Amino acid sequence: MEVYEAIRGRRTIRRFTSAPVKTEVLNHLVDAARLAPSGANRQPLEFICVSSPKRVNLVAEHVRWAAYIHPAGDPPLGHGPKAFIATVVNKQIAPDGALYDVAAAVTTMIIAARTEGLGSCWMGNIDHPAITTILNIPEKGWKLDNVLALGFPDESPVVEDFKDTVKYWKNGKGVLHVPKRKLKHIIHQETF
Ligand SMILES: Cc1cc2nc3c(=O)[nH]c(=O)nc-3n(C[C@H](O)[C@H](O)[C@H](O)COP(=O)(O)O)c2cc1C
């Protein structure tokens, strides 16, 4: 898939097929994140790949989907994610956090996932203490930032031109509509 097409056609996916996600593919995604830009090249991030159904289900109990349309955005039974990649910050390397590095790494994984045919949902609205325990992340020196939910897409959300709200919605057929500001409203040439 051409990269620009992978970026333009990407939408957050919250409904997945039953197909599993191979460990090698998760490793590929982390390898892509490993090579993402990093402030001062400090590389404070580490990643936990979760694909055993039992642990995936445990993590899934502590994430919150699509707050604007809750509960309509929750994956229906049997359509949950098939894997997660948790991003963890090494606080010895980055005591004050590493938000930009996290954003670069997670975005890189999301695009790489799409080229593998995978859908994803970046999840920041999570129960950090619960997932920290489930994933055995040491409390001291490490900080769970987010989890990336992964699986093969079983929905096709569409982009709408932003009108009066940033809130996404589902139509009567369950299709998610995601408003985005128009290019002409955010682009400036030469000066603001
Ligand atoms: C920092 C961040 C945190 C997010 N956290 C969640 C979350 O906890 N749950 C969820 O369902 N979606 C989450 N999302 C996905 C956004 O809701 C989604 O990106 C947004 O609605 C735009 O849709 P799009 O990704 O299809 O363009 C998050 C996205 C970002 C960038």
JSON list of C-alpha atoms and ligand atoms in Angstrom, two decimals:
[
{"chain": "A", "resi": 1, "resn": "MET", "atom": "CA", "xyz": [0.00, 0.00, 0.00]},
{"chain": "A", "resi": 2, "resn": "GLU", "atom": "CA", "xyz": [1.29, 3.44, -0.89]},
{"chain": "A", "resi": 3, "resn": "VAL", "atom": "CA", "xyz": [2.18, 5.41, 2.25]},
{"chain": "A", "resi": 4, "resn": "TYR", "atom": "CA", "xyz": [0.03, 8.47, 1.54]},
{"chain": "A", "resi": 5, "resn": "GLU", "atom": "CA", "xyz": [-2.94, 6.20, 0.86]},
{"chain": "A", "resi": 6, "resn": "ALA", "atom": "CA", "xyz": [-2.26, 4.33, 4.11]},
{"chain": "A", "resi": 7, "resn": "ILE", "atom": "CA", "xyz": [-2.34, 7.66, 5.96]},
{"chain": "A", "resi": 8, "resn": "ARG", "atom": "CA", "xyz": [-5.38, 9.14, 4.20]},
{"chain": "A", "resi": 9, "resn": "GLY", "atom": "CA", "xyz": [-7.48, 5.97, 4.43]},
{"chain": "A", "resi": 10, "resn": "ARG", "atom": "CA", "xyz": [-6.61, 5.25, 8.07]},
{"chain": "A", "resi": 11, "resn": "ARG", "atom": "CA", "xyz": [-9.43, 5.52, 10.57]},
{"chain": "A", "resi": 12, "resn": "THR", "atom": "CA", "xyz": [-9.55, 4.38, 14.16]},
{"chain": "A", "resi": 13, "resn": "ILE", "atom": "CA", "xyz": [-11.03, 0.88, 14.25]},
{"chain": "A", "resi": 14, "resn": "ARG", "atom": "CA", "xyz": [-13.10, -0.38, 17.18]},
{"chain": "A", "resi": 15, "resn": "ARG", "atom": "CA", "xyz": [-14.69, -3.48, 15.68]},
{"chain": "A", "resi": 16, "resn": "PHE", "atom": "CA", "xyz": [-12.44, -6.36, 14.63]},
{"chain": "A", "resi": 17, "resn": "THR", "atom": "CA", "xyz": [-12.78, -9.74, 12.88]},
{"chain": "A", "resi": 18, "resn": "SER", "atom": "CA", "xyz": [-12.00, -13.01, 14.67]},
{"chain": "A", "resi": 19, "resn": "ALA", "atom": "CA", "xyz": [-8.63, -13.37, 12.87]},
{"chain": "A", "resi": 20, "resn": "PRO", "atom": "CA", "xyz": [-5.64, -13.45, 15.22]},
{"chain": "A", "resi": 21, "resn": "VAL", "atom": "CA", "xyz": [-2.66, -11.12, 14.90]},
{"chain": "A", "resi": 22, "resn": "LYS", "atom": "CA", "xyz": [0.64, -12.92, 14.48]},
{"chain": "A", "resi": 23, "resn": "THR", "atom": "CA", "xyz": [3.44, -12.31, 16.97]},
{"chain": "A", "resi": 24, "resn": "GLU", "atom": "CA", "xyz": [5.86, -11.59, 14.10]},
{"chain": "A", "resi": 25, "resn": "VAL", "atom": "CA", "xyz": [3.60, -8.78, 12.92]},
{"chain": "A", "resi": 26, "resn": "LEU", "atom": "CA", "xyz": [3.52, -7.24, 16.40]},
{"chain": "A", "resi": 27, "resn": "ASN", "atom": "CA", "xyz": [7.31, -7.50, 16.48]},
{"chain": "A", "resi": 28, "resn": "HIS", "atom": "CA", "xyz": [7.46, -5.70, 13.12]},
{"chain": "A", "resi": 29, "resn": "LEU", "atom": "CA", "xyz": [5.36, -2.86, 14.50]},
{"chain": "A", "resi": 30, "resn": "VAL", "atom": "CA", "xyz": [7.62, -2.47, 17.52]},
{"chain": "A", "resi": 31, "resn": "ASP", "atom": "CA", "xyz": [10.65, -2.55, 15.24]},
{"chain": "A", "resi": 32, "resn": "ALA", "atom": "CA", "xyz": [9.09, 0.35, 13.32]},
{"chain": "A", "resi": 33, "resn": "ALA", "atom": "CA", "xyz": [8.49, 2.23, 16.60]},
{"chain": "A", "resi": 34, "resn": "ARG", "atom": "CA", "xyz": [12.09, 1.56, 17.64]},
{"chain": "A", "resi": 35, "resn": "LEU", "atom": "CA", "xyz": [13.24, 3.56, 14.62]},
{"chain": "A", "resi": 36, "resn": "ALA", "atom": "CA", "xyz": [10.78, 6.45, 15.07]},
{"chain": "A", "resi": 37, "resn": "PRO", "atom": "CA", "xyz": [12.02, 9.98, 15.78]},
{"chain": "A", "resi": 38, "resn": "SER", "atom": "CA", "xyz": [13.04, 10.56, 19.42]},
{"chain": "A", "resi": 39, "resn": "GLY", "atom": "CA", "xyz": [13.83, 13.87, 21.15]},
{"chain": "A", "resi": 40, "resn": "ALA", "atom": "CA", "xyz": [17.64, 14.08, 21.61]},
{"chain": "A", "resi": 41, "resn": "ASN", "atom": "CA", "xyz": [17.51, 10.44, 20.46]},
{"chain": "A", "resi": 42, "resn": "ARG", "atom": "CA", "xyz": [17.07, 9.43, 24.11]},
{"chain": "A", "resi": 43, "resn": "GLN", "atom": "CA", "xyz": [14.78, 6.49, 23.17]},
{"chain": "A", "resi": 44, "resn": "PRO", "atom": "CA", "xyz": [13.01, 6.17, 26.53]},
{"chain": "A", "resi": 45, "resn": "LEU", "atom": "CA", "xyz": [10.23, 3.89, 25.29]},
{"chain": "A", "resi": 46, "resn": "GLU", "atom": "CA", "xyz": [9.70, 0.15, 25.60]},
{"chain": "A", "resi": 47, "resn": "PHE", "atom": "CA", "xyz": [6.75, -1.86, 24.31]},
{"chain": "A", "resi": 48, "resn": "ILE", "atom": "CA", "xyz": [4.78, -4.86, 25.55]},
{"chain": "A", "resi": 49, "resn": "CYS", "atom": "CA", "xyz": [3.16, -7.08, 22.91]},
{"chain": "A", "resi": 50, "resn": "VAL", "atom": "CA", "xyz": [0.04, -8.82, 24.20]},
{"chain": "A", "resi": 51, "resn": "SER", "atom": "CA", "xyz": [-1.66, -11.43, 22.03]},
{"chain": "A", "resi": 52, "resn": "SER", "atom": "CA", "xyz": [-2.65, -14.35, 24.26]},
{"chain": "A", "resi": 53, "resn": "PRO", "atom": "CA", "xyz": [-6.48, -14.27, 24.25]},
{"chain": "A", "resi": 54, "resn": "LYS", "atom": "CA", "xyz": [-6.64, -14.48, 28.04]},
{"chain": "A", "resi": 55, "resn": "ARG", "atom": "CA", "xyz": [-4.43, -11.45, 28.64]},
{"chain": "A", "resi": 56, "resn": "VAL", "atom": "CA", "xyz": [-5.95, -9.50, 25.73]},
{"chain": "A", "resi": 57, "resn": "ASN", "atom": "CA", "xyz": [-9.38, -9.98, 27.34]},
{"chain": "A", "resi": 58, "resn": "LEU", "atom": "CA", "xyz": [-8.04, -8.89, 30.72]},
{"chain": "A", "resi": 59, "resn": "VAL", "atom": "CA", "xyz": [-6.58, -5.69, 29.28]},
{"chain": "A", "resi": 60, "resn": "ALA", "atom": "CA", "xyz": [-9.78, -5.08, 27.27]},
{"chain": "A", "resi": 61, "resn": "GLU", "atom": "CA", "xyz": [-11.76, -4.94, 30.52]},
{"chain": "A", "resi": 62, "resn": "HIS", "atom": "CA", "xyz": [-9.85, -1.79, 31.47]},
{"chain": "A", "resi": 63, "resn": "VAL", "atom": "CA", "xyz": [-10.11, 0.35, 28.31]},
{"chain": "A", "resi": 64, "resn": "ARG", "atom": "CA", "xyz": [-12.84, 2.81, 27.35]},
{"chain": "A", "resi": 65, "resn": "TRP", "atom": "CA", "xyz": [-14.01, 3.06, 23.78]},
{"chain": "A", "resi": 66, "resn": "ALA", "atom": "CA", "xyz": [-15.37, 6.04, 21.85]},
{"chain": "A", "resi": 67, "resn": "ALA", "atom": "CA", "xyz": [-16.46, 8.28, 24.74]},
{"chain": "A", "resi": 68, "resn": "TYR", "atom": "CA", "xyz": [-18.59, 10.60, 22.54]},
{"chain": "A", "resi": 69, "resn": "ILE", "atom": "CA", "xyz": [-20.97, 7.79, 21.60]},
{"chain": "A", "resi": 70, "resn": "HIS", "atom": "CA", "xyz": [-20.68, 5.44, 24.56]},
{"chain": "A", "resi": 71, "resn": "PRO", "atom": "CA", "xyz": [-21.73, 2.61, 24.53]},
{"chain": "A", "resi": 72, "resn": "ALA", "atom": "CA", "xyz": [-22.38, 2.50, 20.77]},
{"chain": "A", "resi": 73, "resn": "GLY", "atom": "CA", "xyz": [-18.65, 2.52, 19.99]},
{"chain": "A", "resi": 74, "resn": "ASP", "atom": "CA", "xyz": [-17.80, -0.51, 22.14]},
{"chain": "A", "resi": 75, "resn": "PRO", "atom": "CA", "xyz": [-16.77, -3.58, 20.13]},
{"chain": "A", "resi": 76, "resn": "PRO", "atom": "CA", "xyz": [-19.69, -6.04, 20.13]},
{"chain": "A", "resi": 77, "resn": "LEU", "atom": "CA", "xyz": [-19.12, -9.44, 21.78]},
{"chain": "A", "resi": 78, "resn": "GLY", "atom": "CA", "xyz": [-16.61, -11.43, 19.70]},
{"chain": "A", "resi": 79, "resn": "HIS", "atom": "CA", "xyz": [-15.40, -8.33, 17.84]},
{"chain": "A", "resi": 80, "resn": "GLY", "atom": "CA", "xyz": [-12.86, -7.05, 20.35]},
{"chain": "A", "resi": 81, "resn": "PRO", "atom": "CA", "xyz": [-9.18, -6.43, 19.61]},
{"chain": "A", "resi": 82, "resn": "LYS", "atom": "CA", "xyz": [-6.97, -9.46, 19.09]},
{"chain": "A", "resi": 83, "resn": "ALA", "atom": "CA", "xyz": [-3.79, -7.85, 20.40]},
{"chain": "A", "resi": 84, "resn": "PHE", "atom": "CA", "xyz": [-2.49, -4.84, 22.27]},
{"chain": "A", "resi": 85, "resn": "ILE", "atom": "CA", "xyz": [0.86, -3.09, 22.23]},
{"chain": "A", "resi": 86, "resn": "ALA", "atom": "CA", "xyz": [1.45, -1.14, 25.44]},
{"chain": "A", "resi": 87, "resn": "THR", "atom": "CA", "xyz": [3.88, 1.77, 25.34]},
{"chain": "A", "resi": 88, "resn": "VAL", "atom": "CA", "xyz": [5.91, 2.20, 28.52]},
{"chain": "A", "resi": 89, "resn": "VAL", "atom": "CA", "xyz": [8.20, 5.10, 29.43]},
{"chain": "A", "resi": 90, "resn": "ASN", "atom": "CA", "xyz": [11.51, 4.44, 31.17]},
{"chain": "A", "resi": 91, "resn": "LYS", "atom": "CA", "xyz": [11.53, 7.22, 33.78]},
{"chain": "A", "resi": 92, "resn": "GLN", "atom": "CA", "xyz": [15.26, 6.89, 34.38]},
{"chain": "A", "resi": 93, "resn": "ILE", "atom": "CA", "xyz": [15.79, 8.06, 30.80]},
{"chain": "A", "resi": 94, "resn": "ALA", "atom": "CA", "xyz": [12.84, 10.48, 30.71]},
{"chain": "A", "resi": 95, "resn": "PRO", "atom": "CA", "xyz": [11.89, 11.48, 34.29]},
{"chain": "A", "resi": 96, "resn": "ASP", "atom": "CA", "xyz": [9.39, 14.11, 33.05]},
{"chain": "A", "resi": 97, "resn": "GLY", "atom": "CA", "xyz": [7.74, 11.84, 30.51]},
{"chain": "A", "resi": 98, "resn": "ALA", "atom": "CA", "xyz": [8.13, 11.65, 26.76]},
{"chain": "A", "resi": 99, "resn": "LEU", "atom": "CA", "xyz": [4.85, 12.69, 25.18]},
{"chain": "A", "resi": 100, "resn": "TYR", "atom": "CA", "xyz": [6.32, 13.63, 21.81]},
{"chain": "A", "resi": 101, "resn": "ASP", "atom": "CA", "xyz": [8.28, 10.39, 21.59]},
{"chain": "A", "resi": 102, "resn": "VAL", "atom": "CA", "xyz": [5.15, 8.43, 22.47]},
{"chain": "A", "resi": 103, "resn": "ALA", "atom": "CA", "xyz": [3.18, 10.22, 19.76]},
{"chain": "A", "resi": 104, "resn": "ALA", "atom": "CA", "xyz": [5.87, 9.57, 17.15]},
{"chain": "A", "resi": 105, "resn": "ALA", "atom": "CA", "xyz": [6.20, 5.90, 18.10]},
{"chain": "A", "resi": 106, "resn": "VAL", "atom": "CA", "xyz": [2.48, 5.15, 18.30]},
{"chain": "A", "resi": 107, "resn": "THR", "atom": "CA", "xyz": [1.73, 6.96, 15.04]},
{"chain": "A", "resi": 108, "resn": "THR", "atom": "CA", "xyz": [4.50, 5.00, 13.35]},
{"chain": "A", "resi": 109, "resn": "MET", "atom": "CA", "xyz": [3.00, 1.73, 14.62]},
{"chain": "A", "resi": 110, "resn": "ILE", "atom": "CA", "xyz": [-0.50, 2.74, 13.50]},
{"chain": "A", "resi": 111, "resn": "ILE", "atom": "CA", "xyz": [0.64, 3.41, 9.95]},
{"chain": "A", "resi": 112, "resn": "ALA", "atom": "CA", "xyz": [2.82, 0.30, 9.86]},
{"chain": "A", "resi": 113, "resn": "ALA", "atom": "CA", "xyz": [-0.17, -1.71, 11.12]},
{"chain": "A", "resi": 114, "resn": "ARG", "atom": "CA", "xyz": [-2.30, -0.41, 8.29]},
{"chain": "A", "resi": 115, "resn": "THR", "atom": "CA", "xyz": [0.22, -1.55, 5.71]},
{"chain": "A", "resi": 116, "resn": "GLU", "atom": "CA", "xyz": [-0.16, -5.03, 7.28]},
{"chain": "A", "resi": 117, "resn": "GLY", "atom": "CA", "xyz": [-3.95, -4.80, 6.79]},
{"chain": "A", "resi": 118, "resn": "LEU", "atom": "CA", "xyz": [-4.51, -4.21, 10.51]},
{"chain": "A", "resi": 119, "resn": "GLY", "atom": "CA", "xyz": [-6.84, -1.71, 12.13]},
{"chain": "A", "resi": 120, "resn": "SER", "atom": "CA", "xyz": [-5.94, -0.02, 15.39]},
{"chain": "A", "resi": 121, "resn": "CYS", "atom": "CA", "xyz": [-7.25, 2.18, 18.17]},
{"chain": "A", "resi": 122, "resn": "TRP", "atom": "CA", "xyz": [-4.87, 4.35, 20.20]},
{"chain": "A", "resi": 123, "resn": "MET", "atom": "CA", "xyz": [-6.23, 4.13, 23.73]},
{"chain": "A", "resi": 124, "resn": "GLY", "atom": "CA", "xyz": [-5.37, 6.77, 26.31]},
{"chain": "A", "resi": 125, "resn": "ASN", "atom": "CA", "xyz": [-8.61, 6.49, 28.26]},
{"chain": "A", "resi": 126, "resn": "ILE", "atom": "CA", "xyz": [-7.54, 3.41, 30.19]},
{"chain": "A", "resi": 127, "resn": "ASP", "atom": "CA", "xyz": [-7.28, 2.25, 33.79]},
{"chain": "A", "resi": 128, "resn": "HIS", "atom": "CA", "xyz": [-3.53, 2.74, 34.13]},
{"chain": "A", "resi": 129, "resn": "PRO", "atom": "CA", "xyz": [-3.10, 1.07, 37.55]},
{"chain": "A", "resi": 130, "resn": "ALA", "atom": "CA", "xyz": [-5.12, -2.01, 36.53]},
{"chain": "A", "resi": 131, "resn": "ILE", "atom": "CA", "xyz": [-3.25, -2.51, 33.25]},
{"chain": "A", "resi": 132, "resn": "THR", "atom": "CA", "xyz": [0.10, -1.79, 34.93]},
{"chain": "A", "resi": 133, "resn": "THR", "atom": "CA", "xyz": [-0.67, -4.72, 37.25]},
{"chain": "A", "resi": 134, "resn": "ILE", "atom": "CA", "xyz": [-1.93, -7.04, 34.49]},
{"chain": "A", "resi": 135, "resn": "LEU", "atom": "CA", "xyz": [1.22, -6.42, 32.44]},
{"chain": "A", "resi": 136, "resn": "ASN", "atom": "CA", "xyz": [3.62, -6.68, 35.40]},
{"chain": "A", "resi": 137, "resn": "ILE", "atom": "CA", "xyz": [5.05, -3.22, 34.77]},
{"chain": "A", "resi": 138, "resn": "PRO", "atom": "CA", "xyz": [7.29, -2.25, 37.70]},
{"chain": "A", "resi": 139, "resn": "GLU", "atom": "CA", "xyz": [5.70, 0.67, 39.61]},
{"chain": "A", "resi": 140, "resn": "LYS", "atom": "CA", "xyz": [9.08, 2.25, 40.25]},
{"chain": "A", "resi": 141, "resn": "GLY", "atom": "CA", "xyz": [10.97, 3.67, 37.28]},
{"chain": "A", "resi": 142, "resn": "TRP", "atom": "CA", "xyz": [8.39, 2.85, 34.59]},
{"chain": "A", "resi": 143, "resn": "LYS", "atom": "CA", "xyz": [5.16, 4.48, 33.45]},
{"chain": "A", "resi": 144, "resn": "LEU", "atom": "CA", "xyz": [2.49, 2.96, 31.24]},
{"chain": "A", "resi": 145, "resn": "ASP", "atom": "CA", "xyz": [1.42, 5.62, 28.74]},
{"chain": "A", "resi": 146, "resn": "ASN", "atom": "CA", "xyz": [-1.19, 3.98, 26.49]},
{"chain": "A", "resi": 147, "resn": "VAL", "atom": "CA", "xyz": [-2.22, 0.79, 24.76]},
{"chain": "A", "resi": 148, "resn": "LEU", "atom": "CA", "xyz": [-2.74, 0.31, 21.04]},
{"chain": "A", "resi": 149, "resn": "ALA", "atom": "CA", "xyz": [-5.63, -2.05, 20.29]},
{"chain": "A", "resi": 150, "resn": "LEU", "atom": "CA", "xyz": [-5.08, -4.13, 17.14]},
{"chain": "A", "resi": 151, "resn": "GLY", "atom": "CA", "xyz": [-6.95, -6.54, 14.90]},
{"chain": "A", "resi": 152, "resn": "PHE", "atom": "CA", "xyz": [-8.26, -6.94, 11.38]},
{"chain": "A", "resi": 153, "resn": "PRO", "atom": "CA", "xyz": [-10.94, -4.29, 10.69]},
{"chain": "A", "resi": 154, "resn": "ASP", "atom": "CA", "xyz": [-14.60, -5.28, 10.73]},
{"chain": "A", "resi": 155, "resn": "GLU", "atom": "CA", "xyz": [-15.92, -1.78, 10.13]},
{"chain": "A", "resi": 156, "resn": "SER", "atom": "CA", "xyz": [-15.27, 1.02, 7.65]},
{"chain": "A", "resi": 157, "resn": "PRO", "atom": "CA", "xyz": [-15.59, 4.46, 9.27]},
{"chain": "A", "resi": 158, "resn": "VAL", "atom": "CA", "xyz": [-15.88, 7.43, 6.92]},
{"chain": "A", "resi": 159, "resn": "VAL", "atom": "CA", "xyz": [-14.55, 10.98, 7.06]},
{"chain": "A", "resi": 160, "resn": "GLU", "atom": "CA", "xyz": [-16.95, 13.92, 7.00]},
{"chain": "A", "resi": 161, "resn": "ASP", "atom": "CA", "xyz": [-16.20, 17.59, 6.52]},
{"chain": "A", "resi": 162, "resn": "PHE", "atom": "CA", "xyz": [-16.26, 19.31, 9.90]},
{"chain": "A", "resi": 163, "resn": "LYS", "atom": "CA", "xyz": [-19.34, 21.48, 10.30]},
{"chain": "A", "resi": 164, "resn": "ASP", "atom": "CA", "xyz": [-20.19, 22.41, 13.87]},
{"chain": "A", "resi": 165, "resn": "THR", "atom": "CA", "xyz": [-18.84, 19.57, 16.02]},
{"chain": "A", "resi": 166, "resn": "VAL", "atom": "CA", "xyz": [-15.74, 17.44, 16.42]},
{"chain": "A", "resi": 167, "resn": "LYS", "atom": "CA", "xyz": [-17.88, 14.64, 17.84]},
{"chain": "A", "resi": 168, "resn": "TYR", "atom": "CA", "xyz": [-17.98, 11.54, 15.69]},
{"chain": "A", "resi": 169, "resn": "TRP", "atom": "CA", "xyz": [-21.31, 9.75, 15.32]},
{"chain": "A", "resi": 170, "resn": "LYS", "atom": "CA", "xyz": [-22.81, 6.49, 14.05]},
{"chain": "A", "resi": 171, "resn": "ASN", "atom": "CA", "xyz": [-25.59, 6.48, 11.47]},
{"chain": "A", "resi": 172, "resn": "GLY", "atom": "CA", "xyz": [-28.59, 4.15, 11.52]},
{"chain": "A", "resi": 173, "resn": "LYS", "atom": "CA", "xyz": [-26.56, 1.40, 9.85]},
{"chain": "A", "resi": 174, "resn": "GLY", "atom": "CA", "xyz": [-23.83, 1.57, 12.50]},
{"chain": "A", "resi": 175, "resn": "VAL", "atom": "CA", "xyz": [-21.30, 3.32, 10.24]},
{"chain": "A", "resi": 176, "resn": "LEU", "atom": "CA", "xyz": [-18.99, 5.64, 12.17]},
{"chain": "A", "resi": 177, "resn": "HIS", "atom": "CA", "xyz": [-18.68, 9.16, 10.73]},
{"chain": "A", "resi": 178, "resn": "VAL", "atom": "CA", "xyz": [-15.59, 11.14, 11.74]},
{"chain": "A", "resi": 179, "resn": "PRO", "atom": "CA", "xyz": [-15.58, 14.92, 11.18]},
{"chain": "A", "resi": 180, "resn": "LYS", "atom": "CA", "xyz": [-12.26, 16.46, 10.12]},
{"chain": "A", "resi": 181, "resn": "ARG", "atom": "CA", "xyz": [-11.51, 20.14, 9.57]},
{"chain": "A", "resi": 182, "resn": "LYS", "atom": "CA", "xyz": [-11.12, 21.03, 5.91]},
{"chain": "A", "resi": 183, "resn": "LEU", "atom": "CA", "xyz": [-7.66, 21.54, 4.44]},
{"chain": "A", "resi": 184, "resn": "LYS", "atom": "CA", "xyz": [-8.48, 25.11, 3.43]},
{"chain": "A", "resi": 185, "resn": "HIS", "atom": "CA", "xyz": [-9.35, 25.94, 7.05]},
{"chain": "A", "resi": 186, "resn": "ILE", "atom": "CA", "xyz": [-6.05, 24.78, 8.53]},
{"chain": "A", "resi": 187, "resn": "ILE", "atom": "CA", "xyz": [-3.47, 25.51, 5.84]},
{"chain": "A", "resi": 188, "resn": "HIS", "atom": "CA", "xyz": [-1.59, 28.79, 5.51]},
{"chain": "A", "resi": 189, "resn": "GLN", "atom": "CA", "xyz": [0.77, 29.73, 2.73]},
{"chain": "A", "resi": 190, "resn": "GLU", "atom": "CA", "xyz": [3.96, 31.63, 3.57]},
{"chain": "A", "resi": 191, "resn": "THR", "atom": "CA", "xyz": [2.46, 33.51, 6.55]},
{"chain": "A", "resi": 192, "resn": "PHE", "atom": "CA", "xyz": [-0.38, 32.97, 9.02]},
{"chain": "B", "resi": 1, "resn": "LIG", "atom": "C1", "xyz": [-3.95, 10.52, 22.44]},
{"chain": "B", "resi": 1, "resn": "LIG", "atom": "C2", "xyz": [-5.15, 9.74, 21.94]},
{"chain": "B", "resi": 1, "resn": "LIG", "atom": "C3", "xyz": [-5.90, 9.01, 22.83]},
{"chain": "B", "resi": 1, "resn": "LIG", "atom": "C4", "xyz": [-7.01, 8.28, 22.38]},
{"chain": "B", "resi": 1, "resn": "LIG", "atom": "N1", "xyz": [-7.70, 7.52, 23.29]},
{"chain": "B", "resi": 1, "resn": "LIG", "atom": "C5", "xyz": [-8.78, 6.82, 22.88]},
{"chain": "B", "resi": 1, "resn": "LIG", "atom": "C6", "xyz": [-9.48, 5.99, 23.79]},
{"chain": "B", "resi": 1, "resn": "LIG", "atom": "O1", "xyz": [-9.12, 5.86, 24.96]},
{"chain": "B", "resi": 1, "resn": "LIG", "atom": "N2", "xyz": [-10.57, 5.30, 23.34]},
{"chain": "B", "resi": 1, "resn": "LIG", "atom": "C7", "xyz": [-10.97, 5.37, 22.02]},
{"chain": "B", "resi": 1, "resn": "LIG", "atom": "O2", "xyz": [-11.94, 4.70, 21.67]},
{"chain": "B", "resi": 1, "resn": "LIG", "atom": "N3", "xyz": [-10.31, 6.13, 21.11]},
{"chain": "B", "resi": 1, "resn": "LIG", "atom": "C8", "xyz": [-9.22, 6.85, 21.51]},
{"chain": "B", "resi": 1, "resn": "LIG", "atom": "N4", "xyz": [-8.52, 7.62, 20.59]},
{"chain": "B", "resi": 1, "resn": "LIG", "atom": "C9", "xyz": [-8.93, 7.63, 19.19]},
{"chain": "B", "resi": 1, "resn": "LIG", "atom": "C10", "xyz": [-9.63, 8.96, 18.82]},
{"chain": "B", "resi": 1, "resn": "LIG", "atom": "O3", "xyz": [-10.93, 8.96, 19.35]},
{"chain": "B", "resi": 1, "resn": "LIG", "atom": "C11", "xyz": [-9.66, 9.08, 17.27]},
{"chain": "B", "resi": 1, "resn": "LIG", "atom": "O4", "xyz": [-8.33, 9.21, 16.80]},
{"chain": "B", "resi": 1, "resn": "LIG", "atom": "C12", "xyz": [-10.47, 10.30, 16.83]},
{"chain": "B", "resi": 1, "resn": "LIG", "atom": "O5", "xyz": [-11.83, 10.12, 17.13]},
{"chain": "B", "resi": 1, "resn": "LIG", "atom": "C13", "xyz": [-10.33, 10.57, 15.33]},
{"chain": "B", "resi": 1, "resn": "LIG", "atom": "O6", "xyz": [-10.68, 9.45, 14.57]},
{"chain": "B", "resi": 1, "resn": "LIG", "atom": "P1", "xyz": [-9.66, 8.83, 13.51]},
{"chain": "B", "resi": 1, "resn": "LIG", "atom": "O7", "xyz": [-8.49, 8.25, 14.29]},
{"chain": "B", "resi": 1, "resn": "LIG", "atom": "O8", "xyz": [-10.43, 7.79, 12.77]},
{"chain": "B", "resi": 1, "resn": "LIG", "atom": "O9", "xyz": [-9.19, 9.94, 12.61]},
{"chain": "B", "resi": 1, "resn": "LIG", "atom": "C14", "xyz": [-7.37, 8.32, 21.00]},
{"chain": "B", "resi": 1, "resn": "LIG", "atom": "C15", "xyz": [-6.59, 9.03, 20.11]},
{"chain": "B", "resi": 1, "resn": "LIG", "atom": "C16", "xyz": [-5.47, 9.73, 20.56]},
{"chain": "B", "resi": 1, "resn": "LIG", "atom": "C17", "xyz": [-4.59, 10.46, 19.57]}
]
